[in-house]
Every structure is written in structure tokens, then in C-alpha cells.
JSON list of C-alpha atoms in Angstrom, two decimals:
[
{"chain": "A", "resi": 44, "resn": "UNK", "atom": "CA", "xyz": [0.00, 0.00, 0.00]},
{"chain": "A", "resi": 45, "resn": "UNK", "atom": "CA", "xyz": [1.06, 3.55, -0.14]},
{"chain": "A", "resi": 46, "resn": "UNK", "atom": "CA", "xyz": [0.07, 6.71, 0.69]},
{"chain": "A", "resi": 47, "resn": "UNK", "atom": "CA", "xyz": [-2.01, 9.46, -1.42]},
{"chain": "A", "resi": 48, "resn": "UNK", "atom": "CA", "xyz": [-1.88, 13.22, -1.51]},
{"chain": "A", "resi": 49, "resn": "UNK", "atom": "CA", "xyz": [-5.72, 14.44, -2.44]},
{"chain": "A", "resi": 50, "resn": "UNK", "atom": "CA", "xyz": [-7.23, 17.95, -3.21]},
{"chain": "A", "resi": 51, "resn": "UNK", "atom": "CA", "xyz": [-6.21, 19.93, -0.03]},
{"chain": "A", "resi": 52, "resn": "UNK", "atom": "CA", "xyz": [-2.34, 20.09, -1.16]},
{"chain": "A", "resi": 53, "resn": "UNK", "atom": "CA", "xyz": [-3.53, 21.26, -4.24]},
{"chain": "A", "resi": 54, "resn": "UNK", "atom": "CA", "xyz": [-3.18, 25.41, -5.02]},
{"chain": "A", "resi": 55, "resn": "UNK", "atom": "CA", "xyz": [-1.43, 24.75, -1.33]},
{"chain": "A", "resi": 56, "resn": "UNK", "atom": "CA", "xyz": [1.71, 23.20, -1.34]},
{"chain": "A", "resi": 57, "resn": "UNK", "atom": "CA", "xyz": [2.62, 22.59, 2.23]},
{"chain": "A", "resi": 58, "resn": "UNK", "atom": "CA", "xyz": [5.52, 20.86, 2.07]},
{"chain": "A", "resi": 59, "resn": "UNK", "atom": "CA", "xyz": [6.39, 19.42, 5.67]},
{"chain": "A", "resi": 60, "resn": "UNK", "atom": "CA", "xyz": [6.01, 16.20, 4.92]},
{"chain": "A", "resi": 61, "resn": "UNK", "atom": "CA", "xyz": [8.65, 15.98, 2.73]},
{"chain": "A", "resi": 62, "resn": "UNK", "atom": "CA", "xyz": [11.63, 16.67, 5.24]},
{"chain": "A", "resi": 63, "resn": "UNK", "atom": "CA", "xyz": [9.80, 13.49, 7.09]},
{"chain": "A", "resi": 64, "resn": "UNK", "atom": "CA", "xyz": [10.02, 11.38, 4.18]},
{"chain": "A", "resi": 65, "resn": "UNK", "atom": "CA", "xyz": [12.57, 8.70, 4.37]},
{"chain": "A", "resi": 66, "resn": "UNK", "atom": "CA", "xyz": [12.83, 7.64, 0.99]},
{"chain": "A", "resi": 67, "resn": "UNK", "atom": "CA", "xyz": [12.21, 10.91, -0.62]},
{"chain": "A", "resi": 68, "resn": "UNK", "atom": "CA", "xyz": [8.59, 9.69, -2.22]},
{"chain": "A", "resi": 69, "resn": "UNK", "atom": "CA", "xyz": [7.00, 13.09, -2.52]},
{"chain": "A", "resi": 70, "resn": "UNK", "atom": "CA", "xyz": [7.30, 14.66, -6.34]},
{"chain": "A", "resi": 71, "resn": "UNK", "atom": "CA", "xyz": [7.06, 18.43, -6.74]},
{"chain": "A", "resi": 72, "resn": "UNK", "atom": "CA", "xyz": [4.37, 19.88, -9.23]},
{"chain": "A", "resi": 73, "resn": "UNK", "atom": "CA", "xyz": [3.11, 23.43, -10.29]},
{"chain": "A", "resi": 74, "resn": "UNK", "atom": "CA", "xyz": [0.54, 23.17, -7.75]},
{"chain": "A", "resi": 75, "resn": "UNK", "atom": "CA", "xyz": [0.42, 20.26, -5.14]},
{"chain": "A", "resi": 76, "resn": "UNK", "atom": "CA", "xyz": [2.75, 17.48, -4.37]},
{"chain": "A", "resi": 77, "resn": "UNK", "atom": "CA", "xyz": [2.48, 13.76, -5.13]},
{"chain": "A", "resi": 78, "resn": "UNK", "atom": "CA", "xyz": [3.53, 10.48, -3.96]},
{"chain": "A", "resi": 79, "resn": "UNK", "atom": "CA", "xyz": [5.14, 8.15, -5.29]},
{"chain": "A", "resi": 80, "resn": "UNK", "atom": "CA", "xyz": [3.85, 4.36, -5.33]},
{"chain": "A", "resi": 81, "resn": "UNK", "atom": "CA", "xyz": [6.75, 3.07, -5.85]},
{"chain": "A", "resi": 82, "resn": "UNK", "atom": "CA", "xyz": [8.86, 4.35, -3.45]},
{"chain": "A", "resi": 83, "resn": "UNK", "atom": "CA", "xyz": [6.65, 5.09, -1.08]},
{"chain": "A", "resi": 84, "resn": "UNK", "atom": "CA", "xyz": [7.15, 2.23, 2.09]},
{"chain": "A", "resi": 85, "resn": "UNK", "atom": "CA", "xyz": [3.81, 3.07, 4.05]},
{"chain": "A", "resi": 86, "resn": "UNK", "atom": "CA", "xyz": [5.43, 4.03, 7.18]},
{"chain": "A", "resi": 87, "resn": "UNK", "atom": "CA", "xyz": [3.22, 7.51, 8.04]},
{"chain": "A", "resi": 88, "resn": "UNK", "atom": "CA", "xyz": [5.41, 9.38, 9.61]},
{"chain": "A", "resi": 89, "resn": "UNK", "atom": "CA", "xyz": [4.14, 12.15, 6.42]},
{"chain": "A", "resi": 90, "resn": "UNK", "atom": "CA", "xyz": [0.55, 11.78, 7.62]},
{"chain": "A", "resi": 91, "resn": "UNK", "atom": "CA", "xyz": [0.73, 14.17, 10.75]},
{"chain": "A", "resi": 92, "resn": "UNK", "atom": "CA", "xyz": [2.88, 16.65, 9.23]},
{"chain": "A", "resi": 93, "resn": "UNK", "atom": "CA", "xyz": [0.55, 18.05, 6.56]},
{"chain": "A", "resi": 94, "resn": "UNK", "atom": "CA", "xyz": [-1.19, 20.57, 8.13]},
{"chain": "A", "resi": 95, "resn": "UNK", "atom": "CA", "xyz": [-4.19, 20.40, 5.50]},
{"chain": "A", "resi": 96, "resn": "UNK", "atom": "CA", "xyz": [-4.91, 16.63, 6.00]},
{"chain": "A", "resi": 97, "resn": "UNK", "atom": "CA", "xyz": [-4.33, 15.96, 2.08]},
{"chain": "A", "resi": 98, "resn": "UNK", "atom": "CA", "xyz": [-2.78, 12.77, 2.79]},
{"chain": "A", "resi": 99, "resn": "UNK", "atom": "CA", "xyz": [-4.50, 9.43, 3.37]},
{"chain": "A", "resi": 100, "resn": "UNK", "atom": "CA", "xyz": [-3.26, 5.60, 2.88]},
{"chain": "A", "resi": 101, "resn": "UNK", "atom": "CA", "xyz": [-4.32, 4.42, -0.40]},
{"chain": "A", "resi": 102, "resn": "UNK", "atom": "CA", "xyz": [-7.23, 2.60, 1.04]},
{"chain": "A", "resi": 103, "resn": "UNK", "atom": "CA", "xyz": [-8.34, 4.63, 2.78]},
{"chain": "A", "resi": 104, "resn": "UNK", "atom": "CA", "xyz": [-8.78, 7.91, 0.54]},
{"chain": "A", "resi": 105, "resn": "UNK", "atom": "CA", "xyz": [-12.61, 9.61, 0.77]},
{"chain": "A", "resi": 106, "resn": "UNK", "atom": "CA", "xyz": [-14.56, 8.48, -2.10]},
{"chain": "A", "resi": 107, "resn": "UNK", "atom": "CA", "xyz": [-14.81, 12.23, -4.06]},
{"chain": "A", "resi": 108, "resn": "UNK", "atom": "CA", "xyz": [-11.05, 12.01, -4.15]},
{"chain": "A", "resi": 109, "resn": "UNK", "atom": "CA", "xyz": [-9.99, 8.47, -5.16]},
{"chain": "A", "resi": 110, "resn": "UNK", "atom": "CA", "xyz": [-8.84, 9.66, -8.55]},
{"chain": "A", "resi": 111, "resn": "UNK", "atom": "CA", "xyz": [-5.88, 11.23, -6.75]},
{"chain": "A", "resi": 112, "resn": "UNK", "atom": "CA", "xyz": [-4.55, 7.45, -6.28]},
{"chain": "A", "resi": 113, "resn": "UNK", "atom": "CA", "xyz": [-4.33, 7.69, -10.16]},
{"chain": "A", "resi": 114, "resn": "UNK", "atom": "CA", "xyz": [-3.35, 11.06, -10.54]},
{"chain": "A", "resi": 115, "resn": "UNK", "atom": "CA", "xyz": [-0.19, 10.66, -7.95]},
{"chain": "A", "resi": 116, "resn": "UNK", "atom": "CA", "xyz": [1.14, 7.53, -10.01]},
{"chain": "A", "resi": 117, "resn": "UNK", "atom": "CA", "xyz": [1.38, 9.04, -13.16]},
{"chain": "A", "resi": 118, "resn": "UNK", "atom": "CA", "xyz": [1.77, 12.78, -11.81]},
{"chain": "A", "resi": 119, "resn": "UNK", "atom": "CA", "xyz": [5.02, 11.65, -9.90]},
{"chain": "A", "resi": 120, "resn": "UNK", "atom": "CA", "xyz": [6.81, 10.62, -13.24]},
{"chain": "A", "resi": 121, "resn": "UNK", "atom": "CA", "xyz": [6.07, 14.19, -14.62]},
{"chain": "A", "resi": 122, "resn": "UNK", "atom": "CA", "xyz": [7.85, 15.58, -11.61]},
{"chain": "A", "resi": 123, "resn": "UNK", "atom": "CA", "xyz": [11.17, 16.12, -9.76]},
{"chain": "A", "resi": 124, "resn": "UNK", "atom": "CA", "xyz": [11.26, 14.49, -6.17]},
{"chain": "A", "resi": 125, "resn": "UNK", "atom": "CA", "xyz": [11.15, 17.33, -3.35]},
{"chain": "A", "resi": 126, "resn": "UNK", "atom": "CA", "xyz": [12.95, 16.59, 0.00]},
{"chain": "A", "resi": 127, "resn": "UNK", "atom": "CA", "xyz": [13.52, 19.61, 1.57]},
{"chain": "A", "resi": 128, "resn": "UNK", "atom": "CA", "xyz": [10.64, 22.33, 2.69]},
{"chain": "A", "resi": 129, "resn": "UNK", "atom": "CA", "xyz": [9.97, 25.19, 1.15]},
{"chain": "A", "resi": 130, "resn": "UNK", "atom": "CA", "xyz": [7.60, 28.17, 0.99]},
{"chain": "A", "resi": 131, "resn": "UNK", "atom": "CA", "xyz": [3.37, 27.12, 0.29]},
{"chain": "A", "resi": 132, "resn": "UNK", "atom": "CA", "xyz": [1.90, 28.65, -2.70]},
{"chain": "A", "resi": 133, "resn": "UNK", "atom": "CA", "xyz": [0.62, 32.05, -2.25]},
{"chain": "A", "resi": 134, "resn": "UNK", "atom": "CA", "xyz": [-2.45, 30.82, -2.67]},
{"chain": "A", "resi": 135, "resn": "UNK", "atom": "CA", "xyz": [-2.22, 28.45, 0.41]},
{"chain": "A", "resi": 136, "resn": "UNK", "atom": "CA", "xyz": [-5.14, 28.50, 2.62]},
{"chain": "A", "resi": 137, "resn": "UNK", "atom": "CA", "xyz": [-5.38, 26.65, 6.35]},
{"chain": "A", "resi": 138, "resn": "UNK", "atom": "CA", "xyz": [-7.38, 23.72, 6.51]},
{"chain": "A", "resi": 139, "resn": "UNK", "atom": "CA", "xyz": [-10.07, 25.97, 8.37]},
{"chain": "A", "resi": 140, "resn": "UNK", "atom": "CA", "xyz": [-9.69, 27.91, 5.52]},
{"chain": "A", "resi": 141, "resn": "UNK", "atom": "CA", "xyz": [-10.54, 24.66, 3.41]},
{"chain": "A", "resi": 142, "resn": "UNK", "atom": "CA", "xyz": [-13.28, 23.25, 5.57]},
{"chain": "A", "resi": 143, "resn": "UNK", "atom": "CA", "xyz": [-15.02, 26.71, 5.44]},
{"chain": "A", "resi": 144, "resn": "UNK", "atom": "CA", "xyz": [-15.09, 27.29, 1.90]},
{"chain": "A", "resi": 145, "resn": "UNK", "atom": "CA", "xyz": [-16.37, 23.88, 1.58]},
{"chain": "A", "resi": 146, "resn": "UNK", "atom": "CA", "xyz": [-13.32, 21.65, 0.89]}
]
């Protein structure tokens, strides 16, 4: 199994999850971050560091949001692999923020 980043990274960008990442999974694109499956080793230490709750384990990803398992396979080969944190988008918004406006 692996883990998924979903719709709350996206036009966001938090990247504290990727100075967690031991095998430097995460792939950095114009607008959200995505995990790769195959590198990704399922331990969750990423889970509790992204402060938008974008990522879930595979299985376990809402139901309006399971074409992210898709979109992080494929995305990730598009992508450079990000291990260090850097500034969110401009755009970024809390996950209040998020929840508020409706997700």
C-alpha cells in the first residue's frame, strides 16, 4: 500500500512532509505534491505533518477524491522528487480555511 496526496495540497503546497520522508517519495508539481507508489514504504510518519490533511493511505482515501490514487502515479513521473521544505503557494489557505469554503 502507499500513501495518497488528495485535493487539499492542491493550489497549497505545504511541504512538511517531505523533510519526514525517508525515501524521498513526494514529487514536486506546479501546484500540489504527489507520492510516489513506488517508493513510497507506508510508514506515516508524512501523515501528521501536513497541516491540510491531504494525505490518506491508499485505502483509505474519501470516495470524491480516489482519482488522486491515479493522478499521484502518473503525476510523480512528470515531476522532480522534493525533499527539503519550502515556501506554500501564495495561494495556500489553512485547513479551516478549506473546511469553510467547503473543501
Amino acid at each position: 500500500m502507499t500513501y495518497v496526496v488528495t485535493a487539499y495540497c492542491d493550489t497549497c503546497k505545504y511541504t512538511d512532509c517531505v523533510e519526514v520522508c525517508p525515501v524521498e517519495a513526494f514529487h514536486e508539481g506546479p501546484t500540489m505534491l504527489y507520492i510516489n507508489p513506488e517508493t513510497c514504504i507506508d510508514c506515516d510518519v508524512c501523515v501528521a505533518q501536513c497541516p491540510v490533511e491531504a494525505i490518506y493511505p491508499e485505502d483509505q482515501v474519501p470516495d470524491q477524491w480516489k482519482d488522486y490514487v491515479a493522478t499521484n502515479a502518473s503525476e510523480c513521473k512528470n515531476y522532480p522528487t522534493i525533499s527539503e521544505k519550502k515556501d506554500p503557494l501564495p495561494t495556500a489557505r489553512t485547513l479551516d480555511e478549506i473546511k469553510a469554503a467547503g473543501g
